[in-house]
Amino acid sequence: MVQRGPSQPEEVIDSSCEQDKFKRLPLSETLTKKPETFHAETIIVGGGVIGCAIAFELASRGQEVLLVEQSEIASGASCAAAGMLAADSEDFAHPLMAQAAYDSRELLHKHKEQISALTGMDLGLRRNGFITPFRSYGDLSKYKDKRNTTSGVQQLWWDRSTVQREALWLNRDTYGAYYRSLESEVLPVSLTRAYARSAEMMGARILEGVQDVQLIVDKHGVQGIKTAKGEMCCKHIIIAAGLHGEQLMHQVGVVLPSSPVKGEMLAVRFTTDQAGGRPDRTVYAEDVYIVPKANGEVWIGATSLPGRKDHSVSANSMQRLLGAASYWVPGIKEADFVRAWAGIRPSTPDGLPYIGKCEGISGLYAAYGHFRNGILLSAITGRWIADMVEGKSAEEIGIEAFSPERLNRKGVMS
Ligand SMILES: Cc1cc2nc3c(=O)[nH]c(=O)nc-3n(C[C@H](O)[C@H](O)[C@H](O)COP(=O)(O)OP(=O)(O)OC[C@H]3O[C@@H](n4cnc5c(N)ncnc54)[C@H](O)[C@@H]3O)c2cc1C
């Protein structure tokens, strides 16, 4: 059956880790209070991984924060992701992206400890390392020629015999592979919910099912939001609404475009007899990625379809992904099919996320457009937005390259 996103399997979460017991505010009770009850220094619009990471960071600094989500926590792109934290394997053209990715991956490991101590929740975060395999010397040369990021990547070269020794489950004809031992992966829905839950435990308020959000600004800047549930006032509004961020910004005349890039994925499960054929590290190949997850499944992805916003999954895409995946990991042919899903990545015209203050409207911030690396960049985005809410400038943090108005300044948008 095709689903909107990978359900987070119950068995990965042990009964003590409270995933099921993620307590949302009792909406009926909370929303009967007078609108003026809803005051917070900072309101975050959007409960994906980015909004929840920001709520976590602000709450951990003792800031007063309210997050509003139109649907449920982790119901957008964050529930469709593969959860790879591919800081060394992604080929970032911009040096700030490369640095941010590296820092964020390490910060996520620190957050894991903090979240676990606070809530007992298991994020399925593991540092199992990624393998980028090649069929031939020619493929390796082409890969090296194309790559932007050549320095600072933590990797080892494995020749054929090392591959055969270290990854028994990988195609025996593999010419060689890069092995990146620091690479990690996480269960994205668990991460998002854990950020939200931890934020709540540190005093943040999380409201789901809040629709029709209208930003209220005047000549002094941000005043609050109007919603179908009432008005809520604040000093800072952070738009972390993924693909819908653009529409919200439009309400107040700010133009920060983003466009959809659909991705399809599927999950398989190895049977007990095939235990030796199951990958124990992520395969990050040119044509497919294969990610063994903490829940026992192996996730295979992903297609990239610019301009598509629908959640259908095509047989053709599944055939292509399974073909590529079973070339690298032949055991996949015998594995059980579990499910397939599609999600929509929020991309921007220059491929960089919008993270920072919106010039001209005091108190308004953007945190969206993380395209194919929002899970990876969640932790650092939370840290930077919290720094700015506390008064630091983008220059001081060194992230002017992600400034929301950069495209206007460069004349990309007229
Ligand atoms: C197939 C696929 C694979 C991917 N794999 C990876 C990966 O391996 N690693 C990685 O780092 N990234 C990956 N990504 C990218 C990652 O999923 C996204 O970058 C990330 O989830 C974006 O998070 P977000 O919080 O900005 O957006 P979302 O998760 O979309 O969250 C936005 C939230 O805002 C809410 N919202 C929208 N409008 C409003 C409104 N008006 N009022 C209130 N709430 C609103 C939505 O309901 C939604 O819950 C993948 C994406 C896809 C599709």
XYZ file of C-alpha atoms and ligand atoms in Angstrom:
467
model
C 0.000 0.000 0.000
C 1.259 3.474 -0.787
C 1.459 5.807 2.184
C 2.346 9.475 2.539
C 5.397 8.755 4.601
C 7.261 6.022 6.371
C 5.327 5.200 9.484
C 7.674 4.965 12.403
C 7.525 1.318 13.286
C 6.594 0.610 16.831
C 9.252 -2.028 17.339
C 12.154 0.378 16.968
C 10.872 2.362 19.868
C 11.104 0.442 23.079
C 8.174 0.793 25.348
C 10.021 3.181 27.627
C 10.875 5.714 25.000
C 7.482 7.343 24.866
C 7.076 7.855 21.148
C 3.474 6.801 21.462
C 3.084 8.916 24.494
C 4.146 12.113 22.745
C 1.761 14.396 24.523
C 0.279 17.151 22.481
C -1.387 19.988 24.318
C -4.992 19.062 24.945
C -6.316 21.337 22.208
C -9.926 21.442 23.291
C -8.899 22.638 26.729
C -6.224 25.042 25.617
C -8.203 26.643 22.850
C -11.155 27.500 25.024
C -8.911 29.993 26.806
C -9.155 33.630 25.787
C -7.011 34.617 22.821
C -4.789 36.783 24.988
C -3.610 33.586 26.688
C -1.688 32.995 23.505
C 1.176 35.303 23.993
C 4.745 34.258 23.448
C 7.998 36.043 22.760
C 8.404 33.872 19.675
C 5.866 32.100 17.482
C 7.097 29.439 15.067
C 4.815 28.601 12.142
C 5.356 25.001 10.995
C 5.959 21.761 12.887
C 8.389 19.971 10.578
C 11.911 19.117 11.630
C 13.053 22.725 11.170
C 10.303 24.343 13.263
C 10.646 21.710 15.981
C 14.451 22.043 16.112
C 14.063 25.805 16.523
C 11.475 25.305 19.289
C 13.876 22.884 20.997
C 16.802 25.294 20.848
C 14.796 28.328 22.005
C 13.154 26.399 24.832
C 16.509 25.018 25.972
C 17.702 28.634 26.332
C 14.694 29.468 28.495
C 12.952 31.467 25.764
C 9.176 31.637 25.658
C 8.048 29.881 22.493
C 4.822 28.754 20.846
C 4.786 26.529 17.758
C 1.697 26.328 15.558
C 1.251 23.517 13.053
C -1.672 23.398 10.642
C -1.825 19.618 10.658
C 0.300 17.329 12.863
C 3.936 17.431 13.909
C 6.071 15.853 11.146
C 3.351 15.669 8.519
C 5.202 17.444 5.672
C 8.505 16.662 3.969
C 9.958 15.602 7.312
C 7.877 12.433 7.294
C 9.108 11.429 3.826
C 12.863 11.777 4.274
C 15.435 8.998 4.262
C 17.061 10.540 7.331
C 20.630 10.472 6.021
C 23.030 12.904 7.671
C 25.296 12.900 4.646
C 27.646 15.758 5.539
C 30.670 14.159 3.836
C 28.845 12.362 1.036
C 26.664 15.194 -0.305
C 28.636 17.326 -2.693
C 27.972 20.858 -1.463
C 28.972 23.542 -3.937
C 28.854 26.261 -1.255
C 31.494 26.113 1.514
C 29.009 27.375 4.125
C 26.695 24.456 3.315
C 29.564 22.005 3.739
C 30.538 23.493 7.101
C 26.913 23.766 8.267
C 26.281 20.139 7.330
C 29.311 18.913 9.234
C 28.523 21.018 12.330
C 24.857 20.054 12.278
C 25.569 16.323 12.041
C 27.789 16.582 15.121
C 25.248 18.763 16.949
C 22.547 16.172 16.271
C 24.646 13.590 18.102
C 24.860 15.951 21.093
C 21.111 16.597 20.955
C 20.528 12.842 20.981
C 22.087 12.657 24.450
C 20.144 15.677 25.690
C 16.824 14.406 24.274
C 17.364 10.934 25.580
C 18.117 12.234 29.093
C 15.052 14.474 28.962
C 12.444 12.237 27.366
C 13.914 8.751 26.983
C 12.955 8.909 23.307
C 14.974 6.939 20.768
C 15.760 8.835 17.558
C 17.196 5.825 15.757
C 20.327 7.966 15.299
C 23.371 5.865 14.442
C 26.840 6.520 13.095
C 27.162 3.482 10.848
C 29.179 5.078 8.041
C 28.341 5.415 4.346
C 29.838 3.546 1.383
C 30.017 5.128 -2.076
C 30.787 2.227 -4.441
C 32.021 2.265 -8.065
C 31.597 -0.238 -10.864
C 34.915 0.600 -12.574
C 37.965 2.856 -12.579
C 36.203 4.955 -15.250
C 33.211 5.588 -12.977
C 35.517 6.585 -10.148
C 37.357 9.087 -12.388
C 34.106 10.656 -13.574
C 32.932 10.961 -9.971
C 36.175 12.677 -8.917
C 36.000 15.098 -11.870
C 32.436 16.134 -11.024
C 32.890 16.607 -7.295
C 33.040 20.128 -5.806
C 33.978 19.148 -2.278
C 37.455 17.725 -2.396
C 39.024 18.946 0.815
C 37.993 18.285 4.382
C 35.947 15.171 3.592
C 36.618 12.366 6.054
C 36.926 9.290 3.872
C 38.949 6.143 3.235
C 39.469 4.401 -0.087
C 38.525 0.711 -0.026
C 39.919 -1.406 -2.871
C 38.086 -4.460 -4.169
C 39.414 -6.853 -1.555
C 38.683 -4.429 1.300
C 35.132 -3.986 0.021
C 34.707 -7.750 -0.126
C 35.996 -8.127 3.415
C 34.151 -5.178 5.004
C 30.825 -5.356 3.159
C 29.995 -8.975 2.461
C 26.516 -8.007 1.298
C 27.747 -5.602 -1.456
C 28.007 -6.650 -5.127
C 31.172 -8.801 -5.427
C 32.110 -7.059 -8.717
C 32.466 -3.662 -7.037
C 35.707 -2.028 -8.242
C 36.237 -0.069 -5.024
C 34.475 2.363 -2.718
C 34.875 5.411 -0.532
C 34.027 4.737 3.083
C 32.972 7.709 5.219
C 32.890 6.531 8.790
C 31.405 9.656 10.432
C 28.249 9.621 8.346
C 25.072 8.938 10.289
C 21.384 8.401 9.812
C 18.270 8.930 11.894
C 14.543 8.159 11.896
C 13.208 11.540 10.730
C 9.740 11.367 12.267
C 11.191 10.234 15.587
C 13.677 13.107 15.479
C 10.993 15.682 14.700
C 8.645 14.422 17.392
C 11.474 14.179 19.893
C 12.441 17.799 19.257
C 8.807 18.832 19.781
C 8.378 16.730 22.889
C 11.649 17.949 24.426
C 10.722 21.553 23.650
C 7.396 21.023 25.412
C 9.135 19.525 28.421
C 11.323 22.634 28.600
C 8.274 24.917 28.532
C 7.415 25.449 24.848
C 3.796 25.222 23.743
C 2.989 23.157 20.675
C -0.404 23.589 19.016
C -1.453 21.263 16.208
C -4.414 21.737 13.872
C -4.024 25.526 13.771
C -5.233 26.659 10.363
C -5.594 29.908 8.409
C -2.530 31.568 9.876
C -2.375 35.267 8.946
C 0.687 37.272 9.919
C -0.008 40.553 11.696
C 2.618 43.227 11.107
C 2.549 47.008 11.252
C 5.095 49.786 10.855
C 6.757 48.712 14.115
C 7.193 45.173 12.845
C 5.713 41.833 13.881
C 2.698 41.923 16.224
C 1.433 38.349 16.123
C -0.728 35.981 14.095
C -4.425 35.606 13.475
C -5.662 32.021 13.104
C -8.898 30.068 12.887
C -8.421 29.439 16.625
C -7.893 33.062 17.620
C -5.177 35.707 17.744
C -1.777 35.109 19.228
C 0.673 37.924 19.866
C 4.444 37.862 19.893
C 7.647 39.788 19.183
C 9.200 37.333 16.745
C 7.618 35.148 14.063
C 9.652 32.378 12.496
C 8.318 30.977 9.250
C 9.373 27.322 9.199
C 6.587 26.074 6.957
C 8.724 24.276 4.370
C 7.185 24.472 0.939
C 4.401 26.768 2.248
C 6.795 29.351 3.614
C 6.614 31.354 0.409
C 2.814 31.832 0.677
C 3.042 33.006 4.275
C 5.749 35.516 3.383
C 3.613 36.801 0.514
C 0.968 37.916 3.026
C 3.313 40.669 4.193
C 4.849 41.456 0.810
C 8.067 39.479 1.254
C 9.070 37.491 -1.821
C 11.101 34.377 -0.957
C 10.292 31.772 -3.571
C 10.604 28.039 -3.209
C 9.671 25.260 -5.569
C 8.728 21.613 -5.117
C 10.949 18.665 -5.987
C 9.080 15.422 -5.476
C 10.917 12.329 -4.257
C 9.704 8.728 -4.148
C 11.080 6.001 -1.878
C 10.339 2.493 -0.719
C 11.086 0.233 2.218
C 11.993 -3.450 2.244
C 12.584 -5.861 5.090
C 15.070 -8.715 5.058
C 13.823 -12.032 6.372
C 15.714 -13.829 9.123
C 17.218 -16.330 6.655
C 18.779 -13.506 4.707
C 20.428 -11.872 7.715
C 23.893 -12.019 6.065
C 22.621 -10.250 2.949
C 21.283 -7.231 4.826
C 23.415 -4.106 4.583
C 24.710 -2.769 7.880
C 25.940 0.538 6.449
C 24.313 3.044 4.121
C 25.141 2.686 0.438
C 25.333 6.155 -1.057
C 25.788 5.391 -4.767
C 25.486 7.742 -7.740
C 22.158 6.236 -8.850
C 20.487 5.209 -5.569
C 20.844 5.202 -1.802
C 20.128 2.231 0.447
C 19.700 3.012 4.127
C 19.443 0.315 6.816
C 17.259 1.808 9.541
C 17.146 1.266 13.280
C 13.675 -0.265 12.886
C 15.035 -3.215 10.892
C 13.815 -1.912 7.528
C 16.004 -0.885 4.617
C 14.894 2.332 2.881
C 15.679 2.862 -0.792
C 15.548 6.225 -2.543
C 14.959 8.474 -4.149
C 13.607 9.981 -7.315
C 13.915 13.686 -8.015
C 11.039 15.239 -9.958
C 11.211 19.060 -10.097
C 7.893 20.902 -10.195
C 5.845 17.941 -8.937
C 3.719 18.342 -5.806
C 1.596 15.192 -5.901
C 2.162 12.194 -3.624
C 1.627 9.404 -6.146
C 4.268 6.691 -6.543
C 4.890 5.324 -10.029
C 5.627 1.697 -10.864
C 8.355 2.923 -13.180
C 10.145 4.742 -10.348
C 9.907 1.695 -8.097
C 11.312 -0.521 -10.835
C 14.215 1.868 -11.385
C 15.035 2.232 -7.682
C 14.765 -1.493 -7.026
C 16.880 -2.258 -10.106
C 19.681 0.050 -8.982
C 19.453 -1.032 -5.335
C 19.521 -4.750 -6.076
C 22.561 -4.285 -8.317
C 24.519 -2.940 -5.341
C 22.912 -5.146 -2.698
C 21.822 -8.339 -4.460
C 20.018 -9.607 -1.325
C 17.343 -6.946 -1.890
C 15.814 -9.151 -4.612
C 14.768 -11.643 -1.927
C 13.661 -9.072 0.683
C 9.989 -8.400 1.479
C 8.465 -5.237 0.055
C 7.042 -3.146 2.915
C 5.672 0.099 1.460
C 6.401 3.055 -0.825
C 5.838 6.766 -0.356
C 6.482 10.194 -1.826
C 7.331 13.570 -0.312
C 8.059 17.054 -1.574
C 11.402 18.753 -0.997
C 11.315 22.557 -0.652
C 14.014 24.004 -2.937
C 15.124 27.599 -3.571
C 16.404 29.281 -6.765
C 20.072 29.094 -5.665
C 19.876 25.821 -3.728
C 20.600 27.437 -0.342
C 18.064 27.609 2.494
C 16.571 30.872 3.738
C 17.780 31.277 7.308
C 17.618 34.670 8.948
C 15.858 37.971 9.483
C 13.667 39.537 6.839
C 14.864 43.061 6.226
C 12.165 45.703 6.538
C 9.888 43.791 8.957
C 11.324 43.793 12.426
C 10.885 40.442 14.182
C 10.177 38.352 11.062
C 12.492 35.411 10.260
C 12.621 32.783 7.538
C 13.776 29.190 8.110
C 12.794 27.165 5.072
C 14.017 25.929 1.693
C 16.323 23.197 3.037
C 15.695 21.101 -0.070
C 17.282 17.629 0.300
C 19.126 18.280 3.565
C 16.587 19.589 6.060
C 16.965 16.677 8.455
C 20.742 17.099 8.401
C 20.597 20.898 8.796
C 17.849 20.975 11.426
C 20.092 21.232 14.482
C 22.266 24.051 13.173
C 19.252 25.948 11.834
C 17.718 25.830 15.308
C 20.929 27.117 16.861
C 21.331 29.990 14.380
C 17.720 31.159 14.574
C 17.897 31.116 18.380
C 21.137 33.153 18.221
C 19.405 35.743 16.037
C 16.303 35.903 18.246
C 18.709 36.604 21.106
C 20.158 39.546 19.170
C 23.081 38.234 17.116
C 23.359 39.344 13.512
C 23.878 37.079 10.492
C 27.304 38.724 10.057
C 28.316 37.839 13.602
C 27.256 34.226 13.083
C 28.812 34.156 9.613
C 25.707 33.100 7.685
C 25.026 36.064 5.383
C 25.057 33.585 2.481
C 21.752 32.172 3.785
C 20.194 35.594 4.313
C 16.589 35.614 3.061
C 17.084 38.813 1.017
C 20.221 37.625 -0.779
C 18.425 36.906 -4.062
C 16.960 40.412 -4.195
C 20.393 41.880 -3.569
C 21.919 39.787 -6.339
C 19.120 40.805 -8.701
C 17.983 37.200 -9.141
C 14.443 38.418 -8.491
C 13.266 41.707 -9.889
C 12.072 11.569 -0.562
C 12.830 12.526 0.315
C 14.005 12.114 0.914
C 14.724 12.985 1.719
N 15.845 12.534 2.348
C 16.544 13.364 3.164
C 17.677 12.893 3.870
O 18.069 11.727 3.739
N 18.351 13.763 4.661
C 17.950 15.060 4.829
O 18.609 15.798 5.553
N 16.836 15.530 4.197
C 16.134 14.714 3.370
N 15.015 15.171 2.723
C 14.669 16.592 2.845
C 13.916 16.896 4.137
O 12.826 16.005 4.248
C 13.419 18.338 4.123
O 14.461 19.232 3.784
C 12.902 18.723 5.520
O 11.988 17.760 5.984
C 12.243 20.088 5.497
O 11.729 20.305 6.779
P 10.763 21.538 7.078
O 10.473 21.519 8.522
O 11.351 22.767 6.463
O 9.470 21.231 6.188
P 8.255 20.250 6.455
O 8.681 18.972 7.037
O 7.471 20.194 5.191
O 7.423 20.986 7.580
C 6.689 22.169 7.348
C 5.487 22.118 8.243
O 4.824 23.363 8.172
C 3.440 23.129 8.217
N 2.766 24.285 7.615
C 2.766 24.661 6.331
N 2.024 25.764 6.165
C 1.545 26.092 7.375
C 0.693 27.131 7.839
N 0.198 28.051 7.015
N 0.376 27.161 9.152
C 0.873 26.215 10.016
N 1.668 25.208 9.634
C 2.012 25.158 8.323
C 3.260 21.857 7.408
O 2.044 21.206 7.712
C 4.486 21.054 7.817
O 4.223 20.208 8.902
C 14.251 14.320 1.932
C 13.058 14.715 1.359
C 12.342 13.831 0.563
C 11.038 14.275 -0.023
